[in-house]
Short mmCIF file of C-alpha atoms in Angstrom, two decimals:
data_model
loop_
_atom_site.label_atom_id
_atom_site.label_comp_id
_atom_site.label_asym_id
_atom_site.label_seq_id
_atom_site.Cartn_x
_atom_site.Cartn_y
_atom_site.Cartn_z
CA UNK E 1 57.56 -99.85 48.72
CA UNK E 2 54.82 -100.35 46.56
CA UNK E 3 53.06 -104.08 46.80
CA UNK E 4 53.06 -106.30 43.53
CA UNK E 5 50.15 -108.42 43.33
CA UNK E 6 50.67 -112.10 43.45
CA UNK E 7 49.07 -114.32 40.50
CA UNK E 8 47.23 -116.60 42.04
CA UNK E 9 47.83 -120.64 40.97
CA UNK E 10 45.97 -121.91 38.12
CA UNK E 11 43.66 -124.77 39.17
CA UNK E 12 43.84 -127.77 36.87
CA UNK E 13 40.90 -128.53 34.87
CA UNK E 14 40.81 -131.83 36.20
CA UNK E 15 40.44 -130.65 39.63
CA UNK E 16 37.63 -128.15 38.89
CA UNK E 17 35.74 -130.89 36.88
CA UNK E 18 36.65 -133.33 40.24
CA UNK E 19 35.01 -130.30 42.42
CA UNK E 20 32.08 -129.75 39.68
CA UNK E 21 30.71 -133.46 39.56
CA UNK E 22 31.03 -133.58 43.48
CA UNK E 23 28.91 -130.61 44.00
CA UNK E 24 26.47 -131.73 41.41
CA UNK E 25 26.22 -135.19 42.76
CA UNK E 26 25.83 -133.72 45.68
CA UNK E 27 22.65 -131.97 44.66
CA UNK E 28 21.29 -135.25 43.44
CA UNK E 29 22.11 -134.70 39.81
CA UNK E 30 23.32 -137.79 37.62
CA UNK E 31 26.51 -136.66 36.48
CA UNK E 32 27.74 -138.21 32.88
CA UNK E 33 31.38 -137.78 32.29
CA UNK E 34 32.08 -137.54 28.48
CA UNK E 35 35.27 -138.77 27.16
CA UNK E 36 37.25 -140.08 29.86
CA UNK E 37 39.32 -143.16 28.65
CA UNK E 38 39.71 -145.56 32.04
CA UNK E 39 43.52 -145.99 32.86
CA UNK E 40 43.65 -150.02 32.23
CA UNK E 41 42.28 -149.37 28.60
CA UNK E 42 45.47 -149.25 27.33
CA UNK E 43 44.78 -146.24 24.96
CA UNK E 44 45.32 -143.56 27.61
CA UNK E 45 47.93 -141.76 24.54
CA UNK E 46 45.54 -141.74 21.79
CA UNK E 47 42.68 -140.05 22.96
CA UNK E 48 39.39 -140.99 23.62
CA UNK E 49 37.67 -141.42 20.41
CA UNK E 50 35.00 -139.05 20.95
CA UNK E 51 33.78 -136.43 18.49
CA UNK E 52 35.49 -133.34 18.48
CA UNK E 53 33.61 -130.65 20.28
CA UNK E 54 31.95 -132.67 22.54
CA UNK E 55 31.51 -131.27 26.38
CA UNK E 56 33.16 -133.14 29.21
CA UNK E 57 30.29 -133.49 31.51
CA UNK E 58 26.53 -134.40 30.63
CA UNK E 59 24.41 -133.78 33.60
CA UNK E 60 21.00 -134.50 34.51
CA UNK E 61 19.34 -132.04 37.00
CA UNK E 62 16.18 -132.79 39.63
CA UNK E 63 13.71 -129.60 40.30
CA UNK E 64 15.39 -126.93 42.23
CA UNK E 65 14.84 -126.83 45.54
CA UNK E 66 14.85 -122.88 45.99
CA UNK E 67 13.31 -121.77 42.88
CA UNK E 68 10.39 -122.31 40.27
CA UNK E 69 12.15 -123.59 37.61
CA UNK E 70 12.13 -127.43 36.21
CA UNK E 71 14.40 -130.68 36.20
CA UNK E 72 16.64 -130.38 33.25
CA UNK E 73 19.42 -131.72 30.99
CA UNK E 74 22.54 -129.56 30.64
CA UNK E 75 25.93 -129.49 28.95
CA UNK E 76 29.15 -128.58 30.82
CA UNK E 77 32.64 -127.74 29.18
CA UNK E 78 34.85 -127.20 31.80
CA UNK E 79 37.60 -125.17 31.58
CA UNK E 80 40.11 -123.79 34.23
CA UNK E 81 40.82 -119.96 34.50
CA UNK E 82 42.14 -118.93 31.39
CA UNK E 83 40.83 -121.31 29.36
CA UNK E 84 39.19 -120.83 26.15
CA UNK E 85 37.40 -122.77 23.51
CA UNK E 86 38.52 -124.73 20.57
CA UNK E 87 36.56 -123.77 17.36
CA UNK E 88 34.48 -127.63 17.65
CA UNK E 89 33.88 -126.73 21.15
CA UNK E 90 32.82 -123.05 20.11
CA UNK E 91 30.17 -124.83 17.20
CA UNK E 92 28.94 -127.28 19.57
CA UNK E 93 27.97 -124.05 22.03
CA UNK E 94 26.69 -122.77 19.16
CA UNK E 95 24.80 -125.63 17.96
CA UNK E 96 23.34 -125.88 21.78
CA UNK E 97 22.22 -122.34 21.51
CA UNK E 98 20.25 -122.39 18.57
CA UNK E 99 18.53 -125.79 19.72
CA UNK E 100 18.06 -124.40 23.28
CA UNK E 101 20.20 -126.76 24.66
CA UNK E 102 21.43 -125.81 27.77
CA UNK E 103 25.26 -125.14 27.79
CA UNK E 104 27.60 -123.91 30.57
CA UNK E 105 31.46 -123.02 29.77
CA UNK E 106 33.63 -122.44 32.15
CA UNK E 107 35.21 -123.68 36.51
CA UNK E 108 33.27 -124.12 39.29
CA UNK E 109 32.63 -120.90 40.25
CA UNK E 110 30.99 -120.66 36.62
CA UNK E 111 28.87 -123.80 37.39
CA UNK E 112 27.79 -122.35 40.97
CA UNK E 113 26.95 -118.86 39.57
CA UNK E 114 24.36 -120.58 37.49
CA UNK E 115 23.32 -123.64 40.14
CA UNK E 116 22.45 -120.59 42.31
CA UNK E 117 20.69 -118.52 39.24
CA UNK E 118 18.44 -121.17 38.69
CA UNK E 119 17.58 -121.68 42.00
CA UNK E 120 19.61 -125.08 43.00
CA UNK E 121 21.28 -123.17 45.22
CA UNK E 122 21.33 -120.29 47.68
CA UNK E 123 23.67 -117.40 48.01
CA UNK E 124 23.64 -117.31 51.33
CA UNK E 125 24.51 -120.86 51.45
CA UNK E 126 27.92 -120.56 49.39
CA UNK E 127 31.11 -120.43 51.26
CA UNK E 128 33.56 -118.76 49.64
CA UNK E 129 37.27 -119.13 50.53
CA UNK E 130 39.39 -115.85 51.00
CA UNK E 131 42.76 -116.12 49.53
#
């Protein structure tokens, strides 16, 4: 009998942004969280107010510690597995891009690929988990 492959569960994006400004903290970045209304403000149904588009994390980097490159300023949209981009969140991107604006889309494996990329991580440091 033939095995079916099992989807695995989809991880809430409010757990992989949770997991995302804990391992960027943790790196010493200061982590700005766009958009999140506090639960006593009494508007926790109507949105946050924000402009459309806008990421939900702003993030300030220090130097890498395993690489060349510079402190910098970078945009995070985080979105769980299977997410995808609303057309204000698409133009912001956009708008990043042609500015060169840093911009990352995506969980935290997304976020780690490119921590490790530009050299605030190592690969051999990264522990994966094995379903």
């Amino acid at each position: 009998m033939a095995r079916q492959g099992r989807r695995l569960a989809r991880v809430p994006e409010k757990d992989e942004q949770s997991a995302i400004v804990q391992l960027l903290r943790s790196l010493g970045a200061a982590v700005y969280v766009i958009g999140h209304p506090s639960p006593n403000d009494g508007r926790s149904n109507r949105g946050t107010g924000q402009t459309a588009g806008i990421p939900d994390l702003y993030v300030l980097l220090p130097t890498p510690r395993y690489g060349s490159g510079m402190a910098c300023a970078v945009w995070i949209e985080v979105k769980a597995t299977g997410g995808y981009l609303r057309v204000e969140q698409r133009l912001f991107r956009d708008r990043c891009t042609a500015v060169g604006q840093l911009h990352i889309v995506g969980g935290v494996d997304a976020v780690m690929r490119w921590l490790t990329k530009g050299g605030w991580l190592r690969r051999d440091a990264i522990c994966v988990k094995s379903a």
